[in-house]
Short mmCIF file of C-alpha atoms in Angstrom, two decimals:
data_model
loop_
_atom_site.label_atom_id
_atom_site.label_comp_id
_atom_site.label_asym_id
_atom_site.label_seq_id
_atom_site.Cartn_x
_atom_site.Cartn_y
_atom_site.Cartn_z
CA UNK A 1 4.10 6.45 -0.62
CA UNK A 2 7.61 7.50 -1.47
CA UNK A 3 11.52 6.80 0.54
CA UNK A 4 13.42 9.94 1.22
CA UNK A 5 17.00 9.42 1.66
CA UNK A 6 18.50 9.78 5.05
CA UNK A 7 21.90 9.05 6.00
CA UNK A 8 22.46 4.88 6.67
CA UNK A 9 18.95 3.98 6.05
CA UNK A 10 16.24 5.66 3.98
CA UNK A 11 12.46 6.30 5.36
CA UNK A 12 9.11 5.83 3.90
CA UNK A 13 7.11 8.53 3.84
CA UNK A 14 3.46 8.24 4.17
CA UNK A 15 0.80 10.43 5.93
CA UNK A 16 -2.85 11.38 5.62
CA UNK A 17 -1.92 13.97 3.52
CA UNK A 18 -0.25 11.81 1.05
CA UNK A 19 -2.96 8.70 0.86
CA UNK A 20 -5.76 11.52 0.55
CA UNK A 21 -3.88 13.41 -1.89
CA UNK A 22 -5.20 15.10 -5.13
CA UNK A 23 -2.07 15.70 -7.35
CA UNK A 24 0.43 13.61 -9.49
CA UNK A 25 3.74 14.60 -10.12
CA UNK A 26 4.64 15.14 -13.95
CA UNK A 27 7.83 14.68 -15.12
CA UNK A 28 8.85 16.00 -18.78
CA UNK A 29 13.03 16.73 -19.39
CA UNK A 30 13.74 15.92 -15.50
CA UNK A 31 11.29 19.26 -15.30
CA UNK A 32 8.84 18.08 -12.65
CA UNK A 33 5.29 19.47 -12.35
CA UNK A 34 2.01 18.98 -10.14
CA UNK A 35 -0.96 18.02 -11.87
CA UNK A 36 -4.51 18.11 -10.02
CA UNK A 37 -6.53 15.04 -11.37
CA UNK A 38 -9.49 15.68 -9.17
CA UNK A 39 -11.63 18.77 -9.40
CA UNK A 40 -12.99 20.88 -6.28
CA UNK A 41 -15.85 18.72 -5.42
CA UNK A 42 -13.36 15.45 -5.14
CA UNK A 43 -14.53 13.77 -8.78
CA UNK A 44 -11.50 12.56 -11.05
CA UNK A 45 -11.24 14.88 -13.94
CA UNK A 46 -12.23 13.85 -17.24
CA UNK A 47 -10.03 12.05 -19.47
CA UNK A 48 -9.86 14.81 -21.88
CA UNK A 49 -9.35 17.49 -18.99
CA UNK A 50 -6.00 15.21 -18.05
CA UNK A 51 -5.17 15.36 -21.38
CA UNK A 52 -4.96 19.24 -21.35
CA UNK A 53 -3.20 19.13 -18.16
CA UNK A 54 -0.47 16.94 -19.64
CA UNK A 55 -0.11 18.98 -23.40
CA UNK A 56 0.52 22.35 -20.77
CA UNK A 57 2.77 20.63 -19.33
CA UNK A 58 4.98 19.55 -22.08
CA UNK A 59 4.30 22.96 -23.51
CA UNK A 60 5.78 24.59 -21.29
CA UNK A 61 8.70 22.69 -20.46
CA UNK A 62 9.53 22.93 -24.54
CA UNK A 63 9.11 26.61 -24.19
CA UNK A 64 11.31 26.75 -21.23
CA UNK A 65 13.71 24.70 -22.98
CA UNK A 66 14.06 26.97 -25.86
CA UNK A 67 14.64 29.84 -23.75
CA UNK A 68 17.45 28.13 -21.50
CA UNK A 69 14.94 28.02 -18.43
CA UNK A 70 15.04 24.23 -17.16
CA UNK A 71 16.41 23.46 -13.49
CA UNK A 72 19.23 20.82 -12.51
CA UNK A 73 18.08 17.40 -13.04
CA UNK A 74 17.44 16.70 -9.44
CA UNK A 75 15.76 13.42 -11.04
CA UNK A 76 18.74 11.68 -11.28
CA UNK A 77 19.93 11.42 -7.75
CA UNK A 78 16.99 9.09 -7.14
CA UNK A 79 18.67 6.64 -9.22
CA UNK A 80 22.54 7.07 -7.94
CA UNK A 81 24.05 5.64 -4.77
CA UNK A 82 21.60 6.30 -1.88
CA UNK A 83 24.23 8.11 0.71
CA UNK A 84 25.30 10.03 -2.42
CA UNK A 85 21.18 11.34 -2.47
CA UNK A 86 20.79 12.19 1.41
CA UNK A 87 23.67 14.49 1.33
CA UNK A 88 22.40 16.79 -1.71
CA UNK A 89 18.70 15.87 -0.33
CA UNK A 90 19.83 17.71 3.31
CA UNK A 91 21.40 20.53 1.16
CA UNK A 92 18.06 20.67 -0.76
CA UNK A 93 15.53 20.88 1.80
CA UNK A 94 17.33 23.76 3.33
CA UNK A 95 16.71 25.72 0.58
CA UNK A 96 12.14 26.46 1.22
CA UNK A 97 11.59 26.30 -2.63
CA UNK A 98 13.34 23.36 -2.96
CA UNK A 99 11.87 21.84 0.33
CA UNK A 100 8.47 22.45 -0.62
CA UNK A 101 9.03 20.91 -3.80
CA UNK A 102 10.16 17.65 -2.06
CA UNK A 103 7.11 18.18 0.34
CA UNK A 104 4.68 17.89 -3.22
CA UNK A 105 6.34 15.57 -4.44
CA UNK A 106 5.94 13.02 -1.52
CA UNK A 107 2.23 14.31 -0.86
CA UNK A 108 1.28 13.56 -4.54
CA UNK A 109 -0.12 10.04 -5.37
CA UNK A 110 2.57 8.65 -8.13
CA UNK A 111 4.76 10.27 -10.82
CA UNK A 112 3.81 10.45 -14.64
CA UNK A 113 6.75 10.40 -16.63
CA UNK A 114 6.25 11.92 -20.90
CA UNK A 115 9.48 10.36 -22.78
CA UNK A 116 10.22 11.69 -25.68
CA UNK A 117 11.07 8.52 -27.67
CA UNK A 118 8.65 6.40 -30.02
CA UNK A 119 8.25 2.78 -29.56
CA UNK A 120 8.72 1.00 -32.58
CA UNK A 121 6.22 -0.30 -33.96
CA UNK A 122 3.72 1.62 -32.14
CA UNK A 123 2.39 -0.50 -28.96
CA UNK A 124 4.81 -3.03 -29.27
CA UNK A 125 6.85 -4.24 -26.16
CA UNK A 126 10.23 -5.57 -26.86
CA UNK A 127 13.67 -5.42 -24.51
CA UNK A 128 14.87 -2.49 -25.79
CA UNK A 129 11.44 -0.41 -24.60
CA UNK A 130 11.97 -2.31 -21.49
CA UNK A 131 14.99 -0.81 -20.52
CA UNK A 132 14.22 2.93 -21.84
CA UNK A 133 11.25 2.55 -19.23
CA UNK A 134 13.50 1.51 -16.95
CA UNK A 135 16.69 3.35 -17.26
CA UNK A 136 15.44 6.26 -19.49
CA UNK A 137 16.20 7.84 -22.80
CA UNK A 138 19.40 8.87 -20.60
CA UNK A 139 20.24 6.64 -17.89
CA UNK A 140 18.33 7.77 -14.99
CA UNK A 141 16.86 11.12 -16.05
CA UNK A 142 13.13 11.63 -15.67
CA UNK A 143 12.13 9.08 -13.65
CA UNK A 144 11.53 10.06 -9.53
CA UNK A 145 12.50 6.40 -8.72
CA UNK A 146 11.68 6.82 -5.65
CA UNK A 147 7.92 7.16 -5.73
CA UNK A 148 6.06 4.09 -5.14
CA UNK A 149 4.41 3.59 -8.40
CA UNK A 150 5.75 5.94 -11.35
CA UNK A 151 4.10 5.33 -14.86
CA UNK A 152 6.00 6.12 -18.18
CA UNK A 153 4.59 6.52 -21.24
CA UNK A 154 6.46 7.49 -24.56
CA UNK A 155 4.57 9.71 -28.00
CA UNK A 156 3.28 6.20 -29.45
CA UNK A 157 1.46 5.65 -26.13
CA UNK A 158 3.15 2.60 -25.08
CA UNK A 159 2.71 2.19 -21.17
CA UNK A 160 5.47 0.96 -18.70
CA UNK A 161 5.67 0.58 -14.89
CA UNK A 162 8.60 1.36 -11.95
CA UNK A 163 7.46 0.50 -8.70
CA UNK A 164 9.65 1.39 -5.96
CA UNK A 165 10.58 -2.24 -3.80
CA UNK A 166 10.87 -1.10 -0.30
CA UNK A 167 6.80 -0.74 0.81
CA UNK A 168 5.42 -3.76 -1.14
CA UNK A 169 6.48 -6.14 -3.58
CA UNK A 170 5.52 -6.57 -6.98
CA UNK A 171 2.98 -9.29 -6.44
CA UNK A 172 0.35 -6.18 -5.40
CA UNK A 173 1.07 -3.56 -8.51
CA UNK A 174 0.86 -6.67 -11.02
CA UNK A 175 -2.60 -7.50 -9.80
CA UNK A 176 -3.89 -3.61 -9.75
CA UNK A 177 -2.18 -2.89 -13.54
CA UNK A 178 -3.95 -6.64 -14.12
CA UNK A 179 -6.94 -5.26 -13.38
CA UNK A 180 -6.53 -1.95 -15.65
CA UNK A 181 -5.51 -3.29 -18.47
CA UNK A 182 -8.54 -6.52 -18.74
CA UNK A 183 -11.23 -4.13 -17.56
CA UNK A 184 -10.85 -0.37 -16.86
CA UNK A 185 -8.96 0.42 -19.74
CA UNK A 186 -11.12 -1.30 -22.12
CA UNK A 187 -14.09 0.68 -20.78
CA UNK A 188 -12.43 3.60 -20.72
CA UNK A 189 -10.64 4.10 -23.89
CA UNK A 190 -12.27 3.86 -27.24
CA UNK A 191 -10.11 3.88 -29.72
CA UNK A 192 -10.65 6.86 -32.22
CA UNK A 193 -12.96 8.48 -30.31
CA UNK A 194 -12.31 11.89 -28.57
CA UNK A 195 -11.88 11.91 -24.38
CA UNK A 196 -14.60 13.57 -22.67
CA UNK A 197 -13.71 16.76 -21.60
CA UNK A 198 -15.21 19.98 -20.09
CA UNK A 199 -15.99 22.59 -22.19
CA UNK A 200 -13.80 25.55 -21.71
CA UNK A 201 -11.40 23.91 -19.42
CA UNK A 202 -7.98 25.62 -18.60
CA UNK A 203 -5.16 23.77 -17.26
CA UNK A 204 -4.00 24.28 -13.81
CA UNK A 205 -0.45 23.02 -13.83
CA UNK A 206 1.56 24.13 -11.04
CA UNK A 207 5.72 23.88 -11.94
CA UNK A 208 8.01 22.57 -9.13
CA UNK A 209 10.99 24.07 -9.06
CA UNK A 210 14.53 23.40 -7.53
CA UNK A 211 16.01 26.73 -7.61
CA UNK A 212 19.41 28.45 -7.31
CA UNK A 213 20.77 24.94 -6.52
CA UNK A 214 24.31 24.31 -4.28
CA UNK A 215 27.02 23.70 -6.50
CA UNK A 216 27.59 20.69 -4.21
CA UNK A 217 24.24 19.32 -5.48
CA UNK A 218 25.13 19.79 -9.33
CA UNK A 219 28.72 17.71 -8.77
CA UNK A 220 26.81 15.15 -6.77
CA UNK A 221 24.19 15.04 -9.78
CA UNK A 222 26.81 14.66 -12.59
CA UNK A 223 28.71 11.63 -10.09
CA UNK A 224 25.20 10.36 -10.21
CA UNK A 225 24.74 10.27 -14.04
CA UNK A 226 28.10 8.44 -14.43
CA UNK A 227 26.93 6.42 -12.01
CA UNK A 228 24.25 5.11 -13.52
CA UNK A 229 25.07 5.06 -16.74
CA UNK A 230 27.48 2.62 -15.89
CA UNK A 231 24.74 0.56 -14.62
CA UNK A 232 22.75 1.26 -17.50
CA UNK A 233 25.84 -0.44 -19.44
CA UNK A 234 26.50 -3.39 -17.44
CA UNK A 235 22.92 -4.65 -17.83
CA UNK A 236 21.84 -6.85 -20.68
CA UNK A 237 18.34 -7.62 -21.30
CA UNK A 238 16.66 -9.55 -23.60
CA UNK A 239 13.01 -11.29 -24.47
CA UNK A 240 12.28 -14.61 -25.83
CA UNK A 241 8.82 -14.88 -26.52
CA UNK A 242 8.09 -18.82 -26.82
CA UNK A 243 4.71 -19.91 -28.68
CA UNK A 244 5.02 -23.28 -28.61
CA UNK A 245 2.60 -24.07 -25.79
CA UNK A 246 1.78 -22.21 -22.08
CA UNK A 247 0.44 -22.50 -19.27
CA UNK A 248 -2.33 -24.05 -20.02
CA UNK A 249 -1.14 -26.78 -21.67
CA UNK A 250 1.54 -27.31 -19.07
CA UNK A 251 -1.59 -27.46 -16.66
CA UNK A 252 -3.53 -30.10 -18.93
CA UNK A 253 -1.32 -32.21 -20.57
CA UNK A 254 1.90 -32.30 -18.63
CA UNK A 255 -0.01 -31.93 -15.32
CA UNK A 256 2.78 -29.90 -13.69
CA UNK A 257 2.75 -26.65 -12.08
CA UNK A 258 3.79 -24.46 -14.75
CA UNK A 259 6.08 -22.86 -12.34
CA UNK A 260 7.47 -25.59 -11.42
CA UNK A 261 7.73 -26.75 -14.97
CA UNK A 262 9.90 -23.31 -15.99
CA UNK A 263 12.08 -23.79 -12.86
CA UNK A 264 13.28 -27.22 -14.23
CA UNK A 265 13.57 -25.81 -17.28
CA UNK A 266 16.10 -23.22 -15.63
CA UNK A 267 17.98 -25.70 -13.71
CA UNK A 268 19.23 -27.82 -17.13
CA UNK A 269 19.36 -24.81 -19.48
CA UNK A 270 21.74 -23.40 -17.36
CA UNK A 271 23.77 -26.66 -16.56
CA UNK A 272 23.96 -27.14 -20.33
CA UNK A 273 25.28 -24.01 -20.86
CA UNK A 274 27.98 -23.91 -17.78
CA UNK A 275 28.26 -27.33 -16.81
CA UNK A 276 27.37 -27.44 -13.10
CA UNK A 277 24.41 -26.72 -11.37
CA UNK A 278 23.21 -23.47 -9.36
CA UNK A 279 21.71 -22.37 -6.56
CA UNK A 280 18.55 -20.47 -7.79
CA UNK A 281 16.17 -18.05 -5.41
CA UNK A 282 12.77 -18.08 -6.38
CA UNK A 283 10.05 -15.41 -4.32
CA UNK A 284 7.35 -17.35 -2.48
CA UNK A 285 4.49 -14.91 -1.14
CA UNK A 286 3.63 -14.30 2.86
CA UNK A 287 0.66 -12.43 2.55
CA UNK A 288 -1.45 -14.78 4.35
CA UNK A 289 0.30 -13.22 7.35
CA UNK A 290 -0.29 -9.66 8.58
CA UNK A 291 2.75 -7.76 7.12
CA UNK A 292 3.49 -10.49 5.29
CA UNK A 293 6.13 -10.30 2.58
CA UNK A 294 8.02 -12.79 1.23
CA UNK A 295 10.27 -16.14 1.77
CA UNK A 296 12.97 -17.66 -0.33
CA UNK A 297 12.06 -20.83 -2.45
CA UNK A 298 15.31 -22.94 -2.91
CA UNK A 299 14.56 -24.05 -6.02
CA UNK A 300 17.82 -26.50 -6.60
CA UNK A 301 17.04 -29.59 -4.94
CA UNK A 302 18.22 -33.17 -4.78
CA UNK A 303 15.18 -34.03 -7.15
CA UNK A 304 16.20 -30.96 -9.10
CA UNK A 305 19.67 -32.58 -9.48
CA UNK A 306 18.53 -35.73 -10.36
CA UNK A 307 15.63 -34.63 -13.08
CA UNK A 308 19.00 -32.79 -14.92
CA UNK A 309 21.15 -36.02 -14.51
CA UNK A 310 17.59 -38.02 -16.12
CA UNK A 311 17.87 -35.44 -18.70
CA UNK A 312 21.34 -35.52 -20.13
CA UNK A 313 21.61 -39.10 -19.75
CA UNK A 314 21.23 -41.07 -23.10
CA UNK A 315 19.83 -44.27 -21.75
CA UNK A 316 17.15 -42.38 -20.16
CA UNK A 317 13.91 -43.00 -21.79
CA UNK A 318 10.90 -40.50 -22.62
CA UNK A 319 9.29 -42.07 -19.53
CA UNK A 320 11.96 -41.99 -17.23
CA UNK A 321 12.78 -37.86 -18.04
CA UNK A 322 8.68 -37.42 -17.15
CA UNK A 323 8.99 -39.14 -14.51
CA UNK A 324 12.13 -37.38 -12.93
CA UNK A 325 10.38 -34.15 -14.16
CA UNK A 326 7.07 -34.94 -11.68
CA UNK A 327 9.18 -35.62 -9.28
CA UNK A 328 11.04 -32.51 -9.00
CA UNK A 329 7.85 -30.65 -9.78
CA UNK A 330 6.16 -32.04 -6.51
CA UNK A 331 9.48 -31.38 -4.70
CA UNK A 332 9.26 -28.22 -5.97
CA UNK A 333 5.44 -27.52 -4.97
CA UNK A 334 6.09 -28.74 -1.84
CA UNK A 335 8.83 -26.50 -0.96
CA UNK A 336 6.79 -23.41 -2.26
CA UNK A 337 3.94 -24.28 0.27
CA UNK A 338 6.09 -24.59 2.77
CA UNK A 339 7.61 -21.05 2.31
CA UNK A 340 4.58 -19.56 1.58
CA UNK A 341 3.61 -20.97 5.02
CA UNK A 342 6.54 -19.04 7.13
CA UNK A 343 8.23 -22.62 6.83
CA UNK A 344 11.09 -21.17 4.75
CA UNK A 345 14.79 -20.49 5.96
CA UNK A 346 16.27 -17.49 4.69
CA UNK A 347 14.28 -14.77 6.45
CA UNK A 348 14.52 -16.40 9.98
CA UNK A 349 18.23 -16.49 9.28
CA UNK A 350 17.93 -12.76 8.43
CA UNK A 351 15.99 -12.29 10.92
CA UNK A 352 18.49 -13.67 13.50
CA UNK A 353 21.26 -11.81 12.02
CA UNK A 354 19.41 -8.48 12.39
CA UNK A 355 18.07 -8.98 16.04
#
C-alpha cells in the first residue's frame, strides 16, 4: 500500500495490482529502481539472486554518479509538508515518464533503501542509528516515506524499519518483523556461508526515472530539504537501556502489569523532574473490532496522582509506596480494558467532531 498526495487530504492507494505485485522499489542516492524478487513461474528468487539484483543496482547508481547522471531527489518531498508534495506530485504525473514511475512505485510491494553509512560497531543499535534510519544520512533523502513498509539497511548490515501510519498501526509490522527476526531469519541466514544462487544469473534491474523535471518541482524539493532538516534538528533522541530487571520479573515478583509498572514510572520521573504532573496518552488496541484501530488510554489518574504523592512523601513506608503502586496499576489495567473494549473517550469525541 502507499498514500499519494492530493490536495487537503492524501489517498491510499491499493489495488490488485499492487497486493499481487512482483517488484520492490530500490532506493540508492534518492536514485530509485525496480527490483523483481520473484522469477517467471511466481517462486521468490534466491537469496543470492537478490543479492545480485541489489550490487547492480548500487553499481550503477555509483557509475551514474561519477558521470553526473542522477535525477532530482524526488525522495525528499515524501518527507516535506504534504500540500507542498501534491503540487510538484500533479506537476509530476503530467510528465508519462515521471507518471509511470509513480505508477511502479505504488504497484511495487515496499521500498529497500542501501545507506551508505556503517553502523558502529557492526550490528549494534544505538540512538544515533535510530535516527539515520529514520531521517537519513541527509534529512529526508532516500527514503519513499510514503510506502507502507520501507526497510533500510546500511554496509554493516544493520536492519531498520519506516512504516507509513495512515493504513495500520504499528502493533501489525512489530508482530510480522517479530516473526522474521525469531524464526525466518535464523533459518534463512547462516552466517559465513554463501546465499544460494542460480548459476549464471543476470540481474534484471529496471531504473525509474524522473526526467527533465519542472523547475517548480526542484524549488519545491530544496523548500522540502530545509524543511526537514529543520525537523531533523529539533528532534532529540536518546536510549537508555536498563538491565536491572524486566518484564519478567515485574510479572513475578512485583505482580504488576509491566505496562502498567513503566507508566507509573513515567508519571513520577517526570513530576520529579518538572514538578507537576501530566496528562500522558498511551495507545490501547481495537482490533477485536472489524476496522478496528485504536483508543486513547488516559494514563494520569487520581490513583496515578496519589501513587506519586505515596512516593515523594517521606513518612511513606516501603509498604505503603507498593501498595499505592497496585493500586494505580489496577486503575491502570482497568482503564486499558476498557479502551481496548470501544469504552474509551477520545475517538467518540473525534468522532463527533468529524460527523
Amino acid at each position: 500500500m502507499t498514500r499519494i498526495p492530493r490536495p487537503e487530504c492524501d489517498e491510499l492507494h491499493q489495488t490488485a495490482l499492487s497486493v499481487n505485485s512482483h517488484t520492490v522499489i530500490v532506493v540508492v542516492d534518492d536514485q530509485i529502481y525496480s527490483v523483481d524478487v520473484y522469477d517467471s513461474a511466481g517462486r521468490r528468487k534466491h537469496d543470492g539472486d537478490l543479492e545480485a539484483e541489489l550490487g547492480a543496482v548500487v553499481a550503477d547508481v555509483t557509475y551514474r554518479r561519477i558521470h553526473g547522471d542522477l535525477d532530482p531527489a524526488v525522495t525528499v518531498l515524501t518527507a516535506g509538508h504534504r500540500d507542498c508534495w501534491s503540487d510538484a506530485y500533479a506537476i509530476l504525473e503530467q510528465n508519462p515518464e515521471n507518471g509511470a514511475t509513480l505508477s511502479a512505485i505504488q504497484n511495487s510491494l515496499f521500498a529497500v533503501s542501501l545507506d551508505t553509512t556503517y553502523s558502529s560497531p557492526a550490528e549494534s543499535i544505538n540512538a544515533q542509528q535510530l535516527n539515520v534510519k529514520c531521517h537519513g544520512t541527509r534529512p529526508g533523502h532516500n527514503r519513499w516515506y510514503d510506502k507502507c513498509a520501507s526497510y533500510v539497511f546500511d554496509r554493516n548490515g544493520a536492519a531498520g524499519y519506516l512504516g507509513e501510519h495512515s493504513p495500520c498501526d504499528a502493533l501489525i509490522p512489530a508482530i510480522m518483523l517479530e516473526e522474521v527476526a525469531k524464526n525466518v531469519a535464523k533459518q534463512s541466514i547462516m552466517q559465513g556461508a554463501p546465499s544460494e544462487s542460480t548459476p549464471g544469473y543476470t540481474p534484471q534491474i529496471q531504473r525509474l526515472r524522473f526526467a527533465n523535471v519542472d523547475p517548480k518541482v526542484v524549488a519545491l524539493i530544496e523548500q522540502a530539504e530545509a524543511e526537514v532538516a529543520q525537523t531533523a534538528r529539533n528532534s532529540v533522541s536518546c536510549q537508555i537501556i536498563f538491565e536491572g530487571y524486566g518484564s519478567s520479573w515485574i510479572k513475578r515478583v512485583a505482580k504488576i502489569s509491566p505496562d502498567a509498572f513503566v507508566q507509573m514510572a513515567l508519571q513520577l520521573t517526570y513530576y520529579r523532574i518538572h514538578g507537576e504532573l501530566a496528562p500522558v496518552y498511551e495507545t490501547a488496541s481495537t482490533r477485536q473490532f472489524l476496522h478496528g484501530r485504536t483508543e486513547t488510554v488516559r494514563s494520569l489518574t487520581s490513583e496515578a496522582a496519589d501513587f506519586v504523592e505515596v512516593m515523594e512523601s517521606g513518612a511513606s513506608s516501603a509498604a505503603d509506596k507498593y501498595d499505592a503502586l497496585v493500586k494505580a496499576a489496577a486503575k491502570h489495567q482497568t482503564l486499558l480494558r476498557e479502551a481496548s473494549a470501544g469504552e474509551g473517550v477520545d475517538r467518540h469525541i473525534l468522532g463527533l467532531r468529524m460527523a
